[in-house]
CSV table of C-alpha atoms and ligand atoms in Angstrom, one decimal:
chain,number,residue,atom,x,y,z
A,1,MET,CA,33.4,6.7,-16.8
A,2,ARG,CA,30.1,5.2,-17.3
A,3,SER,CA,29.0,7.2,-20.0
A,4,GLN,CA,31.9,6.6,-22.2
A,5,LEU,CA,31.5,2.8,-21.3
A,6,GLU,CA,27.8,3.1,-22.2
A,7,SER,CA,29.2,4.6,-25.6
A,8,VAL,CA,31.5,1.3,-26.3
A,9,ILE,CA,29.0,-0.6,-25.1
A,10,ASN,CA,26.5,1.3,-27.9
A,11,GLU,CA,29.2,1.5,-30.5
A,12,LEU,CA,29.9,-2.6,-30.0
A,13,LYS,CA,25.8,-3.3,-30.5
A,14,ARG,CA,26.4,-1.1,-33.3
A,15,LEU,CA,28.4,-2.7,-35.3
A,16,LYS,CA,26.6,-6.0,-34.2
A,17,GLN,CA,23.6,-4.8,-35.6
A,18,GLU,CA,25.8,-4.3,-38.6
A,19,GLY,CA,26.6,-7.9,-39.0
A,20,VAL,CA,30.0,-7.4,-36.9
A,21,GLU,CA,31.1,-11.4,-35.8
A,22,GLY,CA,33.8,-10.3,-34.1
A,23,ILE,CA,36.0,-7.8,-33.3
A,24,TYR,CA,39.9,-7.5,-31.4
A,25,ILE,CA,41.4,-6.2,-29.3
A,26,SER,CA,45.0,-5.4,-27.8
A,27,ASP,CA,46.2,-6.5,-25.1
A,28,SER,CA,47.2,-2.9,-24.0
A,29,THR,CA,43.1,-2.2,-24.1
A,30,ILE,CA,42.3,-5.0,-22.2
A,31,SER,CA,44.2,-4.4,-19.7
A,32,ASP,CA,43.3,-0.6,-19.7
A,33,LEU,CA,39.3,-1.8,-20.1
A,34,LYS,CA,40.3,-4.0,-16.7
A,35,SER,CA,42.1,-1.1,-14.5
A,36,VAL,CA,38.4,1.0,-15.1
A,37,VAL,CA,36.6,-2.2,-14.2
A,38,ALA,CA,38.4,-2.5,-11.6
A,39,ALA,CA,38.0,1.6,-10.2
A,40,SER,CA,34.4,1.0,-11.3
A,41,ASP,CA,34.1,-2.0,-9.0
A,42,GLY,CA,36.3,-0.7,-6.5
A,43,VAL,CA,37.8,-4.0,-6.4
A,44,ALA,CA,40.6,-5.4,-8.6
A,45,SER,CA,39.1,-7.6,-11.3
A,46,ASP,CA,41.5,-11.0,-11.8
A,47,GLU,CA,38.8,-12.3,-14.9
A,48,SER,CA,41.0,-12.7,-18.1
A,49,ILE,CA,39.5,-11.4,-21.1
A,50,PRO,CA,39.8,-13.3,-24.3
A,51,ALA,CA,41.9,-11.0,-27.0
A,52,ALA,CA,39.5,-12.0,-30.1
A,53,VAL,CA,36.0,-10.4,-28.0
A,54,ALA,CA,33.1,-11.8,-29.2
A,55,ILE,CA,30.0,-9.3,-29.4
A,56,LYS,CA,27.1,-10.4,-27.7
A,57,PRO,CA,23.7,-9.4,-28.4
A,58,VAL,CA,22.9,-6.9,-25.7
A,59,GLU,CA,19.1,-6.2,-25.0
A,60,PRO,CA,18.6,-2.7,-25.3
A,61,GLU,CA,17.8,-1.2,-21.4
A,62,PRO,CA,14.1,-0.7,-20.7
A,63,ILE,CA,12.9,3.0,-20.5
A,64,ARG,CA,10.4,4.7,-18.2
A,65,LYS,CA,9.1,7.7,-19.0
A,66,SER,CA,8.3,8.6,-16.0
A,67,LYS,CA,9.3,7.4,-12.2
A,68,PRO,CA,6.8,5.3,-10.7
A,69,LYS,CA,4.6,6.7,-7.6
A,70,GLY,CA,6.0,6.0,-4.5
A,71,GLU,CA,9.8,5.6,-6.0
A,72,SER,CA,11.1,9.2,-6.0
A,73,LEU,CA,15.1,9.0,-6.1
A,74,GLU,CA,14.8,10.8,-2.6
A,75,ASP,CA,12.6,7.6,-0.7
A,76,LEU,CA,14.5,4.8,-2.7
A,77,VAL,CA,18.0,6.3,-1.2
A,78,LYS,CA,16.5,6.1,1.8
A,79,SER,CA,15.8,2.4,1.5
A,80,GLY,CA,18.8,1.3,0.4
A,81,PRO,CA,22.2,1.4,-2.5
A,82,ILE,CA,20.2,-1.3,-4.4
A,83,GLU,CA,17.4,0.7,-4.7
A,84,ALA,CA,18.6,4.4,-4.6
A,85,ALA,CA,21.0,2.6,-7.6
A,86,LYS,CA,17.8,1.5,-9.4
A,87,ALA,CA,16.1,4.7,-8.9
A,88,LYS,CA,19.0,7.2,-10.9
A,89,ALA,CA,18.6,4.5,-13.8
A,90,GLN,CA,14.8,4.6,-14.1
A,91,LEU,CA,15.0,8.3,-13.7
A,92,ALA,CA,17.8,8.7,-16.6
A,93,LEU,CA,18.1,11.5,-18.4
A,94,ASN,CA,19.3,12.0,-21.7
A,95,GLN,CA,22.9,14.5,-22.2
A,96,TYR,CA,20.7,17.8,-22.3
A,97,GLY,CA,18.7,16.5,-19.4
A,98,LYS,CA,15.6,15.3,-20.6
A,99,PRO,CA,13.9,12.1,-18.9
A,100,LEU,CA,13.6,9.2,-21.5
A,101,THR,CA,10.8,8.4,-22.3
A,102,THR,CA,9.1,5.5,-23.3
A,103,ILE,CA,7.2,5.0,-26.5
A,104,PRO,CA,3.2,4.1,-26.6
A,105,THR,CA,2.7,0.5,-27.4
A,106,GLU,CA,-0.6,1.8,-29.7
A,107,VAL,CA,1.0,3.0,-33.0
A,108,PRO,CA,0.5,5.6,-35.5
A,109,VAL,CA,-2.6,5.4,-37.5
A,110,VAL,CA,-2.4,7.1,-41.3
A,111,GLN,CA,-5.0,7.9,-42.9
A,112,LEU,CA,-4.0,9.8,-46.8
A,113,PRO,CA,-6.7,12.3,-47.9
A,114,ASP,CA,-8.3,11.5,-52.0
A,115,GLY,CA,-5.9,12.6,-54.3
A,116,ASP,CA,-3.0,11.8,-56.1
A,117,LYS,CA,0.4,10.5,-54.8
A,118,GLN,CA,2.2,14.0,-54.2
A,119,VAL,CA,-0.9,15.2,-52.3
A,120,GLN,CA,-1.2,11.6,-50.3
A,121,TRP,CA,2.6,12.5,-49.4
A,122,ASP,CA,2.4,15.5,-48.4
A,123,ALA,CA,-0.6,14.6,-45.9
A,124,LEU,CA,1.8,11.8,-44.5
A,125,ARG,CA,4.6,14.1,-44.4
A,126,GLU,CA,2.4,16.8,-42.2
A,127,GLN,CA,1.6,13.4,-40.1
A,128,VAL,CA,4.9,12.3,-39.6
A,129,ILE,CA,6.6,15.5,-39.3
A,130,ASN,CA,4.2,16.6,-36.3
A,131,ASP,CA,3.9,13.7,-34.7
A,132,PRO,CA,3.4,13.9,-30.5
A,133,VAL,CA,5.7,11.4,-29.8
A,134,CYS,CA,8.3,12.0,-33.1
A,135,LEU,CA,7.9,15.3,-31.6
A,136,GLU,CA,8.9,14.4,-27.6
A,137,HIS,CA,12.1,12.2,-28.7
A,138,LEU,CA,13.2,14.8,-30.0
A,139,ASN,CA,16.7,16.8,-29.4
A,140,PRO,CA,17.0,20.2,-28.7
A,141,GLY,CA,17.2,22.0,-32.7
A,142,ALA,CA,16.5,18.6,-33.9
A,143,GLN,CA,14.2,18.0,-36.9
A,144,VAL,CA,11.6,14.9,-37.2
A,145,VAL,CA,12.8,12.8,-40.6
A,146,PHE,CA,11.1,11.5,-43.4
A,147,GLY,CA,11.8,10.2,-46.2
A,148,VAL,CA,12.6,11.9,-49.5
A,149,GLY,CA,13.6,11.0,-53.1
A,150,SER,CA,11.2,9.9,-56.5
A,151,LEU,CA,8.0,8.9,-55.6
A,152,ASP,CA,7.8,6.8,-58.8
A,153,ALA,CA,11.5,5.4,-57.9
A,154,ASP,CA,12.0,1.9,-58.4
A,155,ILE,CA,14.2,1.3,-56.0
A,156,PHE,CA,14.2,2.5,-52.4
A,157,PHE,CA,16.9,2.5,-50.2
A,158,CYS,CA,15.7,1.8,-46.5
A,159,GLY,CA,18.8,2.7,-43.3
A,160,GLU,CA,18.3,2.7,-39.8
A,161,ALA,CA,17.9,6.2,-38.1
A,162,PRO,CA,18.6,9.9,-38.7
A,163,GLY,CA,22.2,10.7,-37.2
A,164,GLY,CA,23.8,14.0,-35.5
A,165,ASP,CA,23.9,15.2,-39.6
A,166,GLU,CA,20.6,13.6,-40.7
A,167,GLU,CA,18.3,14.9,-37.5
A,168,LYS,CA,19.6,19.1,-38.2
A,169,GLN,CA,19.0,19.0,-42.0
A,170,GLY,CA,15.7,17.1,-41.4
A,171,GLU,CA,16.7,14.5,-44.5
A,172,PRO,CA,17.9,11.3,-44.5
A,173,PHE,CA,21.5,10.1,-45.8
A,174,PHE,CA,23.0,14.1,-45.4
A,175,GLY,CA,26.0,12.9,-44.1
A,176,LYS,CA,28.9,10.7,-44.5
A,177,ALA,CA,27.1,8.1,-44.7
A,178,GLY,CA,25.2,10.0,-47.1
A,179,ASP,CA,27.7,11.1,-49.6
A,180,LEU,CA,28.6,7.6,-49.2
A,181,LEU,CA,25.0,6.1,-50.6
A,182,ALA,CA,24.7,9.0,-52.9
A,183,LYS,CA,28.1,7.4,-54.9
A,184,ILE,CA,27.0,4.3,-54.5
A,185,ILE,CA,23.5,5.7,-55.9
A,186,THR,CA,26.1,6.9,-58.6
A,187,ALA,CA,27.8,4.0,-59.7
A,188,MET,CA,24.6,2.9,-60.4
A,189,GLY,CA,23.8,5.4,-63.1
A,190,LEU,CA,21.6,6.8,-60.8
A,191,SER,CA,20.8,10.3,-59.5
A,192,ARG,CA,19.6,10.8,-55.9
A,193,GLU,CA,16.4,12.6,-56.5
A,194,GLN,CA,15.4,9.3,-58.9
A,195,VAL,CA,15.3,6.8,-55.8
A,196,TYR,CA,13.6,7.5,-52.6
A,197,ILE,CA,15.3,7.0,-49.1
A,198,GLY,CA,13.8,7.0,-45.7
A,199,ASN,CA,14.9,5.1,-42.6
A,200,ILE,CA,13.4,2.3,-40.0
A,201,MET,CA,13.1,5.8,-37.6
A,202,ASN,CA,11.9,9.6,-37.9
A,203,TRP,CA,13.8,10.1,-35.4
A,204,ARG,CA,17.5,10.0,-33.9
A,205,PRO,CA,17.1,7.6,-30.8
A,206,GLU,CA,17.7,9.7,-27.7
A,207,MET,CA,21.4,8.5,-25.6
A,208,PRO,CA,22.1,9.2,-22.2
A,209,THR,CA,25.6,11.6,-23.7
A,210,SER,CA,26.5,13.2,-26.5
A,211,VAL,CA,28.4,10.6,-28.0
A,212,GLY,CA,27.6,8.2,-30.9
A,213,ASN,CA,24.5,6.8,-31.8
A,214,ARG,CA,22.6,3.9,-30.5
A,215,PRO,CA,20.6,1.2,-32.1
A,216,PRO,CA,16.9,1.9,-31.7
A,217,THR,CA,14.5,-0.3,-29.2
A,218,SER,CA,11.6,-2.5,-30.6
A,219,GLU,CA,9.2,0.0,-29.3
A,220,GLU,CA,10.9,2.7,-31.2
A,221,MET,CA,10.8,0.3,-34.5
A,222,ALA,CA,7.0,-0.7,-34.4
A,223,TYR,CA,6.1,3.2,-33.2
A,224,CYS,CA,7.4,4.9,-36.6
A,225,LEU,CA,7.0,1.6,-39.7
A,226,PRO,CA,3.4,2.4,-40.5
A,227,TYR,CA,4.4,5.7,-41.9
A,228,LEU,CA,7.7,3.5,-43.3
A,229,ARG,CA,5.0,1.3,-44.5
A,230,ALA,CA,2.6,4.3,-45.8
A,231,GLN,CA,5.6,5.3,-48.1
A,232,ILE,CA,6.7,2.4,-49.6
A,233,GLU,CA,3.1,1.7,-49.9
A,234,LEU,CA,2.9,4.7,-51.6
A,235,VAL,CA,5.8,4.9,-54.0
A,236,GLN,CA,5.0,1.7,-54.8
A,237,PRO,CA,8.8,0.5,-55.9
A,238,LYS,CA,10.3,-2.4,-57.4
A,239,VAL,CA,12.8,-3.1,-55.0
A,240,ILE,CA,13.7,-2.2,-51.1
A,241,VAL,CA,17.1,-2.8,-50.8
A,242,ALA,CA,17.5,-2.7,-46.8
A,243,LEU,CA,20.7,-0.9,-45.5
A,244,GLY,CA,21.8,-3.4,-42.7
A,245,MET,CA,20.8,-5.4,-40.0
A,246,THR,CA,18.6,-3.0,-37.8
A,247,ALA,CA,16.3,-2.1,-41.5
A,248,VAL,CA,16.6,-5.9,-41.8
A,249,THR,CA,14.6,-6.6,-38.3
A,250,GLY,CA,12.6,-3.1,-38.6
A,251,LEU,CA,10.8,-4.9,-41.9
A,252,LEU,CA,10.7,-8.1,-41.3
A,253,GLY,CA,10.8,-8.6,-38.3
A,254,PRO,CA,13.6,-10.2,-35.3
A,255,ASP,CA,15.2,-13.5,-35.4
A,256,PRO,CA,18.0,-13.9,-33.2
A,257,LYS,CA,19.2,-16.0,-35.5
A,258,ARG,CA,19.9,-14.1,-38.6
A,259,ARG,CA,23.4,-13.0,-39.3
A,260,MET,CA,24.3,-10.4,-41.5
A,261,GLY,CA,27.2,-12.4,-43.5
A,262,ALA,CA,24.3,-15.3,-44.2
A,263,ILE,CA,21.8,-13.0,-45.8
A,264,ARG,CA,23.5,-9.8,-47.7
A,265,GLY,CA,23.1,-10.2,-51.3
A,266,GLN,CA,20.3,-12.4,-51.3
A,267,PHE,CA,16.5,-11.5,-51.6
A,268,PHE,CA,13.8,-11.2,-48.9
A,269,GLU,CA,10.1,-10.1,-49.1
A,270,PHE,CA,8.6,-6.8,-47.4
A,271,ASP,CA,4.7,-6.9,-48.2
A,272,GLU,CA,5.3,-8.4,-51.5
A,273,THR,CA,7.6,-6.0,-52.8
A,274,PRO,CA,11.0,-7.8,-52.7
A,275,LEU,CA,13.6,-6.5,-50.5
A,276,LEU,CA,17.5,-6.8,-50.9
A,277,VAL,CA,19.6,-6.8,-48.0
A,278,THR,CA,23.5,-5.7,-48.6
A,279,TYR,CA,25.7,-3.4,-45.7
A,280,HIS,CA,24.6,-0.2,-44.0
A,281,PRO,CA,27.5,3.0,-46.1
A,282,SER,CA,28.7,3.2,-42.3
A,283,TYR,CA,29.5,-0.1,-42.3
A,284,LEU,CA,31.7,0.2,-45.4
A,285,LEU,CA,33.3,3.6,-43.8
A,286,ARG,CA,34.0,1.8,-41.3
A,287,TYR,CA,35.4,-1.7,-43.7
A,288,ALA,CA,36.6,0.7,-46.3
A,289,THR,CA,38.1,-2.7,-48.0
A,290,MET,CA,38.1,-4.0,-51.6
A,291,LYS,CA,36.2,-6.7,-50.9
A,292,THR,CA,33.5,-5.5,-49.1
A,293,LYS,CA,32.9,-2.5,-51.7
A,294,ARG,CA,32.8,-5.3,-53.8
A,295,LEU,CA,30.0,-7.3,-52.3
A,296,VAL,CA,28.4,-4.4,-51.7
A,297,TRP,CA,28.5,-4.1,-55.5
A,298,GLU,CA,27.4,-7.2,-56.2
A,299,ASP,CA,24.2,-6.8,-54.6
A,300,MET,CA,23.6,-3.4,-56.4
A,301,LEU,CA,24.1,-5.2,-59.9
A,302,LEU,CA,21.3,-7.5,-58.4
A,303,VAL,CA,19.1,-4.2,-57.5
A,304,MET,CA,19.8,-3.5,-60.8
A,305,ASP,CA,19.1,-6.6,-63.0
A,306,LYS,CA,15.8,-6.3,-61.2
A,307,VAL,CA,14.7,-3.3,-61.7
A,308,GLY,CA,15.7,-3.6,-65.6
A,309,LEU,CA,18.7,-1.0,-65.6
A,310,ALA,CA,21.1,-1.7,-67.8
A,311,ILE,CA,24.7,-2.9,-66.6
A,312,SER,CA,27.8,-1.5,-68.8
A,313,GLU,CA,31.0,-4.2,-68.4
A,314,LYS,CA,32.7,-1.2,-66.8
A,315,GLN,CA,30.0,-1.5,-64.4
A,316,ARG,CA,30.1,-5.3,-63.6
A,317,GLY,CA,34.1,-4.7,-63.6
A,318,PHE,CA,33.8,-2.2,-60.2
A,319,PHE,CA,35.5,-2.8,-57.2
A,320,GLN,CA,37.9,-5.4,-58.3
B,1,URA,N1,22.3,6.7,-41.2
B,1,URA,C1,21.1,6.0,-41.4
B,1,URA,O1,21.1,4.8,-41.5
B,1,URA,N2,20.3,7.3,-42.0
B,1,URA,C2,20.0,8.3,-42.0
B,1,URA,O2,20.0,8.9,-41.9
B,1,URA,C3,21.7,8.2,-41.6
B,1,URA,C4,22.5,7.4,-41.5
């Protein structure tokens, strides 16, 4: 049951990152949740849960690399139930039985060889896909995911992290969200090969369960940032499109007051490159209303204008 609840919590975190500020929960779901909580606590809970539950920020749980000296599970079980529970959490395993590990605080140093963009990109890709920290965090059978696209692209789309499809394929935006991103790119009159697509993260953040994805921690994002920055420096796009709140946080740094609804459609700067914020395609998949589609499309019209793409009357009127 705990793992299902963790999945729900992760999904709520993800929705919040994407800009959702409240969700509706029906009375019957609330009553189901109450019984789950009561059963897992071993006590009846009479706390009422409001019908519209606001999503509150949840700090990512610290992930421990190895058990601390003298704190083996057996030792702590002997010293009492609270300590045993703590020890269990410290020794958390992912769904493949692999311990969830910490991320080093030293970030990678990118050293590119002399040569043209292609030579440098090849070297950077080699460094990333062989990075021991990236490799250490891979799920079995998964690949490190590096950016793809034109090294002369005017538009650099930046997502969050690989999901299940992407970690298998070793390519960003390969699943359903990727199909939708490809449709958006086509509607702009471009192809996937004419833009560049990267992610904040180069691996799929590990999960304690096999269900769902979780947003990366600040340590994970900080570790991968030099690789993203190097790709941006290499491509030198005219605009970066930050897809969703995690991309914004990864590129611009954390700001607890930032709200997706307030910043989408606005230009910021990353290392002097204009950065436009819009919703993540996964958010669009979940909230596929004409209104949301139009908001994202209006953001894309701003991007097209910024990079000097011709915009037809037909394109201007999409999703109205
Ligand atoms: N979502 C992302 O943010 N990136 C991907 O590569 C796939 C889904």
